[in-house]
């Protein structure tokens, strides 16, 4: 018998595969006054490829309400939230309603944010369907949307009631999305577990292998341990942003270029290479660690050269100036000290940020 643990709610109630569905069924039968008051948020892809799988596990969900949005990062804005809030209103959602987010990071970020402020906050459950969603976006209560090109600028901390990790969804995921998700896992190794980095960097197994289930499990444990120590990102949690200061800026910058759009994980991989170089310059990261990181990530991802146009670097710098980690007009980074150890609140002068683009 599986129980939903009310006391653990404010941490992450994370469950895997079958156990997760049993917990969810139990929750729906005992904690929700009517399944008709449950709303499943999907995008076009998860509606087609993942919803049938979810229904096959939990038939009772078939009578819930489905809210469908377009797919992709471009939907992650306040206008999509307004559409969802209107939908909830029309479907008579109330304070006891429950939203189940079924999708990748975009769906769990939007759905969590929608839930966090609808009628001053309703409950939600995350069922991530992408690798990135499983190991990062859905873990740890950050919700939000982009403000034009500024990533995750509007958001809240709102804990899901339950997080279900079902590896079976990965079989519906295109390979490029899978490789993109792997970059957040490599990040978890780089910032806090050297052995995990070593295991993951040499792994060539297939995403359906059992080995991957263990990698995913391990990656979630690493992130969750950090989040539990600092749920509201007052300090330690900032290490999870390694690679993201430059990575987010690149992702925002390339949003405007039709054929150059970067997947989040690819942008983070690029950011990790640039930020490792900065770590080598000012945070004591040994040269051989920087070279190893650059070698591993360049083999997996197409690390663009940015240096050719000075104008591009200026634009990227101006995006970085909006980063949430900045403090009193100083640009703050999370930087590696060595593989497996990361510092946060590291002030990096603008000149060094510019230099990293021409030195890699
Ligand atoms: N993605 C970084 C964090 O959840 O803190």
Coordinates of C-alpha atoms and ligand atoms in Angstrom, one line a residue:
X1 CA 0.0 0.0 0.0
X2 CA 1.4 3.4 -0.9
X3 CA 0.6 6.5 1.1
X4 CA 0.8 10.2 0.2
X5 CA 2.7 11.8 3.0
X6 CA 1.2 15.2 3.9
X7 CA 4.2 16.0 6.1
X8 CA 6.7 15.6 3.2
X9 CA 4.6 17.9 0.9
X10 CA 6.7 20.9 1.4
X11 CA 9.8 19.0 0.3
X12 CA 9.6 17.1 -2.9
X13 CA 7.3 14.1 -2.9
X14 CA 9.2 12.3 -5.7
X15 CA 8.0 8.8 -6.8
X16 CA 9.1 6.6 -9.6
X17 CA 7.1 4.6 -12.2
X18 CA 4.4 2.3 -10.8
X19 CA 4.8 3.5 -7.3
X20 CA 4.1 7.1 -8.5
X21 CA 0.8 6.1 -10.2
X22 CA -0.4 4.2 -7.1
X23 CA 0.4 7.2 -5.0
X24 CA -1.4 9.5 -7.5
X25 CA -4.5 7.2 -7.6
X26 CA -4.6 7.1 -3.8
X27 CA -4.3 10.9 -3.8
X28 CA -7.1 11.4 -6.3
X29 CA -9.4 9.1 -4.4
X30 CA -8.8 10.6 -1.0
X31 CA -7.5 14.1 -1.4
X32 CA -9.5 15.5 -4.4
X33 CA -13.2 16.0 -3.9
X34 CA -14.0 15.2 -7.6
X35 CA -11.8 14.0 -10.5
X36 CA -14.0 16.3 -12.6
X37 CA -12.2 19.0 -10.8
X38 CA -8.8 17.8 -12.0
X39 CA -7.2 19.6 -15.0
X40 CA -4.5 18.0 -17.1
X41 CA -2.3 20.5 -18.9
X42 CA -0.7 19.2 -22.1
X43 CA 0.9 20.6 -25.2
X44 CA 0.2 19.3 -28.7
X45 CA 2.9 16.7 -28.5
X46 CA 2.2 15.3 -25.1
X47 CA -1.6 15.3 -25.9
X48 CA -0.8 12.9 -28.8
X49 CA 2.1 10.8 -27.4
X50 CA 1.9 10.9 -23.6
X51 CA -1.7 11.4 -22.5
X52 CA -2.8 7.9 -23.9
X53 CA 0.0 6.3 -21.8
X54 CA -1.1 8.2 -18.7
X55 CA -4.8 7.1 -19.2
X56 CA -3.6 3.5 -19.7
X57 CA -2.1 3.7 -16.2
X58 CA -4.9 5.6 -14.5
X59 CA -8.3 5.1 -16.1
X60 CA -10.0 7.3 -13.6
X61 CA -8.2 10.3 -15.1
X62 CA -10.2 9.9 -18.4
X63 CA -13.0 12.1 -16.9
X64 CA -10.7 14.9 -16.0
X65 CA -10.5 18.2 -18.0
X66 CA -7.8 18.5 -20.6
X67 CA -6.3 21.9 -21.3
X68 CA -4.1 21.9 -24.4
X69 CA -1.6 24.6 -25.5
X70 CA 0.8 24.8 -28.4
X71 CA 4.3 23.3 -27.8
X72 CA 7.6 25.1 -27.5
X73 CA 9.5 27.7 -25.6
X74 CA 7.7 30.5 -27.5
X75 CA 4.6 29.6 -25.5
X76 CA 6.3 30.2 -22.2
X77 CA 4.8 33.7 -21.6
X78 CA 2.1 35.4 -19.6
X79 CA -0.4 35.4 -22.6
X80 CA -0.4 31.6 -22.5
X81 CA -1.0 31.8 -18.7
X82 CA -4.0 34.1 -19.3
X83 CA -5.5 31.6 -21.8
X84 CA -5.1 28.8 -19.3
X85 CA -6.6 30.9 -16.4
X86 CA -9.6 31.7 -18.6
X87 CA -10.0 28.0 -19.5
X88 CA -9.9 27.1 -15.8
X89 CA -12.5 29.8 -15.1
X90 CA -14.8 28.6 -17.8
X91 CA -14.4 25.0 -16.6
X92 CA -15.4 26.1 -13.1
X93 CA -12.1 25.4 -11.4
X94 CA -12.0 26.4 -7.7
X95 CA -9.6 26.5 -4.8
X96 CA -9.8 22.7 -4.4
X97 CA -8.9 22.0 -8.0
X98 CA -5.8 20.2 -9.0
X99 CA -3.7 20.7 -12.1
X100 CA -1.6 17.8 -13.5
X101 CA 1.2 19.0 -15.7
X102 CA 2.1 16.4 -18.3
X103 CA 5.0 17.5 -20.4
X104 CA 8.5 18.9 -20.6
X105 CA 10.0 21.9 -18.8
X106 CA 7.8 24.4 -20.6
X107 CA 4.6 22.7 -19.4
X108 CA 5.8 22.1 -15.8
X109 CA 7.1 25.7 -15.5
X110 CA 3.9 27.3 -16.9
X111 CA 1.5 24.9 -15.2
X112 CA 3.2 25.4 -11.8
X113 CA 3.1 29.1 -12.2
X114 CA -0.5 29.1 -13.3
X115 CA -1.4 27.0 -10.3
X116 CA 0.7 29.2 -7.9
X117 CA -1.4 32.3 -8.4
X118 CA -4.8 31.1 -9.6
X119 CA -7.2 32.0 -6.8
X120 CA -4.1 32.7 -4.7
X121 CA -2.7 29.2 -5.3
X122 CA -4.1 25.8 -6.1
X123 CA -2.4 22.4 -6.0
X124 CA -0.5 20.8 -8.8
X125 CA 1.3 17.6 -9.7
X126 CA 4.2 17.2 -12.2
X127 CA 4.6 14.3 -14.6
X128 CA 7.6 15.3 -16.7
X129 CA 7.9 13.6 -20.1
X130 CA 11.3 14.8 -21.2
X131 CA 14.7 14.1 -19.7
X132 CA 15.3 17.8 -19.0
X133 CA 11.9 18.0 -17.2
X134 CA 12.7 14.9 -15.1
X135 CA 16.2 15.8 -13.9
X136 CA 15.8 19.5 -13.6
X137 CA 12.7 21.6 -14.5
X138 CA 10.1 19.7 -12.5
X139 CA 12.3 19.2 -9.4
X140 CA 12.5 21.9 -6.8
X141 CA 9.4 24.2 -7.0
X142 CA 10.7 26.9 -9.4
X143 CA 7.8 27.9 -11.7
X144 CA 7.6 30.7 -14.2
X145 CA 7.5 32.2 -17.6
X146 CA 9.7 34.4 -19.8
X147 CA 9.3 38.1 -20.0
X148 CA 9.8 38.7 -23.7
X149 CA 13.3 37.4 -24.1
X150 CA 14.3 37.3 -20.5
X151 CA 14.2 33.7 -19.3
X152 CA 12.0 32.8 -16.3
X153 CA 11.8 36.5 -15.2
X154 CA 8.2 36.1 -13.9
X155 CA 7.7 33.3 -11.5
X156 CA 7.2 31.8 -8.1
X157 CA 8.3 29.0 -5.8
X158 CA 5.4 26.6 -5.5
X159 CA 5.9 23.0 -4.5
X160 CA 4.1 20.2 -6.5
X161 CA 2.0 17.9 -4.3
X162 CA 3.7 14.9 -6.1
X163 CA 6.3 14.5 -8.7
X164 CA 6.1 11.3 -10.8
X165 CA 9.1 10.2 -12.8
X166 CA 8.1 7.6 -15.4
X167 CA 11.1 6.5 -17.6
X168 CA 8.7 5.1 -20.2
X169 CA 7.9 8.6 -21.5
X170 CA 11.5 8.8 -22.7
X171 CA 10.8 6.4 -25.5
X172 CA 8.5 9.1 -27.0
X173 CA 11.4 11.7 -26.9
X174 CA 13.5 12.6 -30.0
X175 CA 17.2 12.0 -29.6
X176 CA 18.1 15.7 -29.8
X177 CA 15.9 16.4 -26.8
X178 CA 17.5 13.5 -24.9
X179 CA 21.0 14.8 -25.5
X180 CA 19.8 18.3 -24.5
X181 CA 18.5 16.9 -21.1
X182 CA 21.9 15.1 -20.6
X183 CA 23.6 18.4 -20.2
X184 CA 21.8 19.3 -16.9
X185 CA 22.8 15.8 -15.6
X186 CA 26.5 16.5 -16.5
X187 CA 26.1 19.8 -14.7
X188 CA 25.0 18.0 -11.6
X189 CA 28.2 16.0 -11.7
X190 CA 30.3 19.0 -12.4
X191 CA 28.9 21.0 -9.5
X192 CA 28.7 18.4 -6.8
X193 CA 29.7 14.8 -7.7
X194 CA 32.9 14.1 -9.6
X195 CA 32.1 10.3 -9.7
X196 CA 28.8 11.0 -11.4
X197 CA 30.5 13.2 -14.0
X198 CA 33.0 10.4 -14.7
X199 CA 30.3 7.8 -15.1
X200 CA 28.1 10.0 -17.3
X201 CA 30.9 11.4 -19.5
X202 CA 32.0 7.9 -20.6
X203 CA 28.6 6.4 -21.0
X204 CA 27.5 5.4 -24.4
X205 CA 24.5 3.3 -23.5
X206 CA 21.1 3.7 -25.0
X207 CA 18.4 5.8 -23.3
X208 CA 16.3 2.7 -22.8
X209 CA 19.0 0.9 -20.8
X210 CA 18.4 0.2 -17.1
X211 CA 21.7 2.1 -16.5
X212 CA 19.9 5.2 -17.5
X213 CA 17.2 4.7 -14.9
X214 CA 20.0 4.8 -12.3
X215 CA 21.6 7.9 -13.9
X216 CA 18.2 9.7 -13.8
X217 CA 17.6 8.6 -10.2
X218 CA 21.1 9.8 -9.2
X219 CA 20.7 13.1 -11.0
X220 CA 17.4 13.9 -9.3
X221 CA 18.9 12.9 -5.9
X222 CA 21.8 15.4 -6.4
X223 CA 19.4 18.2 -7.3
X224 CA 16.9 17.4 -4.6
X225 CA 19.6 17.4 -1.9
X226 CA 20.7 20.9 -2.9
X227 CA 17.1 22.1 -3.1
X228 CA 16.3 20.7 0.3
X229 CA 19.2 22.6 1.9
X230 CA 18.2 25.9 0.2
X231 CA 14.6 25.7 -1.3
X232 CA 14.4 29.5 -2.0
X233 CA 17.8 30.0 -3.5
X234 CA 19.2 32.3 -0.8
X235 CA 22.7 30.7 -1.3
X236 CA 23.8 27.2 -2.0
X237 CA 21.0 26.5 -4.6
X238 CA 22.7 29.1 -6.9
X239 CA 25.3 26.4 -7.8
X240 CA 22.5 24.8 -9.9
X241 CA 22.8 27.9 -12.1
X242 CA 26.4 27.0 -13.2
X243 CA 26.4 27.4 -17.0
X244 CA 23.1 29.2 -17.0
X245 CA 24.3 32.9 -16.8
X246 CA 25.9 32.7 -20.2
X247 CA 23.7 29.8 -21.3
X248 CA 20.4 31.6 -20.7
X249 CA 21.8 34.7 -22.5
X250 CA 22.8 32.6 -25.5
X251 CA 19.4 31.0 -25.5
X252 CA 17.6 34.4 -25.4
X253 CA 19.9 35.9 -28.0
X254 CA 19.5 33.0 -30.5
X255 CA 15.7 33.0 -30.1
X256 CA 15.5 35.7 -32.8
X257 CA 17.3 33.6 -35.4
X258 CA 15.0 31.1 -37.1
X259 CA 17.6 28.5 -37.9
X260 CA 19.9 29.0 -34.9
X261 CA 17.5 28.5 -32.0
X262 CA 19.2 26.6 -29.2
X263 CA 17.7 23.9 -27.1
X264 CA 18.0 24.8 -23.5
X265 CA 20.4 21.9 -22.7
X266 CA 22.6 22.9 -25.7
X267 CA 22.7 26.5 -24.5
X268 CA 23.6 25.4 -21.0
X269 CA 26.4 23.1 -22.4
X270 CA 27.8 26.1 -24.2
X271 CA 27.5 28.2 -21.1
X272 CA 29.3 25.5 -19.1
X273 CA 32.3 25.6 -21.4
X274 CA 32.5 29.4 -21.3
X275 CA 31.9 29.6 -17.5
X276 CA 34.5 26.8 -17.0
X277 CA 37.1 29.0 -18.8
X278 CA 36.1 31.9 -16.5
X279 CA 36.4 29.5 -13.5
X280 CA 39.9 28.6 -14.7
X281 CA 40.8 32.3 -14.9
X282 CA 39.5 33.5 -11.6
X283 CA 38.2 30.6 -9.4
X284 CA 41.1 28.2 -9.3
X285 CA 39.7 25.6 -11.6
X286 CA 42.8 23.6 -12.8
X287 CA 43.5 24.0 -16.5
X288 CA 43.3 20.2 -17.1
X289 CA 39.7 20.2 -15.6
X290 CA 38.7 23.1 -17.9
X291 CA 40.2 21.2 -20.9
X292 CA 38.4 18.0 -19.9
X293 CA 35.1 19.8 -19.6
X294 CA 35.5 21.5 -23.0
X295 CA 36.5 18.2 -24.6
X296 CA 33.6 16.2 -23.3
X297 CA 31.0 18.9 -24.0
X298 CA 32.3 19.8 -27.4
X299 CA 32.0 16.2 -28.4
X300 CA 28.4 16.0 -27.4
X301 CA 27.2 19.5 -28.4
X302 CA 27.8 21.9 -31.2
X303 CA 29.6 24.7 -29.3
X304 CA 29.1 27.8 -31.5
X305 CA 31.8 30.4 -31.8
X306 CA 30.5 33.7 -30.8
X307 CA 33.6 35.8 -31.0
X308 CA 33.5 36.7 -34.7
X309 CA 31.1 39.7 -34.2
X310 CA 31.9 42.2 -31.5
X311 CA 28.3 43.4 -31.7
X312 CA 27.0 39.9 -30.7
X313 CA 29.1 39.9 -27.6
X314 CA 27.8 43.3 -26.6
X315 CA 24.2 42.2 -27.0
X316 CA 24.9 39.0 -25.0
X317 CA 26.5 41.0 -22.3
X318 CA 23.5 43.3 -22.1
X319 CA 21.2 40.2 -21.7
X320 CA 23.5 38.9 -18.9
X321 CA 23.0 42.2 -17.1
X322 CA 19.4 41.3 -16.5
X323 CA 20.3 38.0 -14.7
X324 CA 18.5 37.3 -11.5
X325 CA 21.7 36.4 -9.7
X326 CA 23.2 39.9 -10.1
X327 CA 23.5 42.0 -7.1
X328 CA 24.0 45.8 -6.9
X329 CA 24.8 46.1 -10.6
X330 CA 27.5 43.4 -10.3
X331 CA 27.3 40.4 -12.5
X332 CA 27.4 37.3 -10.3
X333 CA 28.2 33.8 -11.5
X334 CA 28.4 30.3 -10.1
X335 CA 31.8 29.0 -10.9
X336 CA 33.7 25.7 -10.5
X337 CA 36.6 25.4 -8.2
X338 CA 37.3 21.9 -9.4
X339 CA 35.2 19.1 -11.0
X340 CA 32.6 18.3 -8.3
X341 CA 32.9 21.6 -6.4
X342 CA 31.2 24.8 -7.2
X343 CA 31.2 28.3 -5.7
X344 CA 28.4 30.9 -6.0
X345 CA 28.1 34.7 -5.8
X346 CA 31.4 35.1 -7.8
X347 CA 31.7 38.6 -9.3
X348 CA 33.0 38.5 -12.8
X349 CA 34.1 41.7 -14.5
X350 CA 32.5 42.5 -17.9
X351 CA 35.9 42.4 -19.6
X352 CA 36.5 38.8 -18.6
X353 CA 33.1 37.8 -19.9
X354 CA 33.9 39.4 -23.2
X355 CA 37.3 37.6 -23.2
X356 CA 35.8 34.2 -22.7
X357 CA 34.1 34.4 -26.1
X358 CA 37.4 35.1 -27.9
X359 CA 39.4 32.5 -26.0
X360 CA 37.4 29.4 -26.6
Ligands
LIG1 N1 17.3 25.0 -12.5 C1 17.9 25.5 -11.4 C2 17.2 25.4 -10.1 O1 16.1 24.7 -10.1 O2 17.5 25.9 -9.1

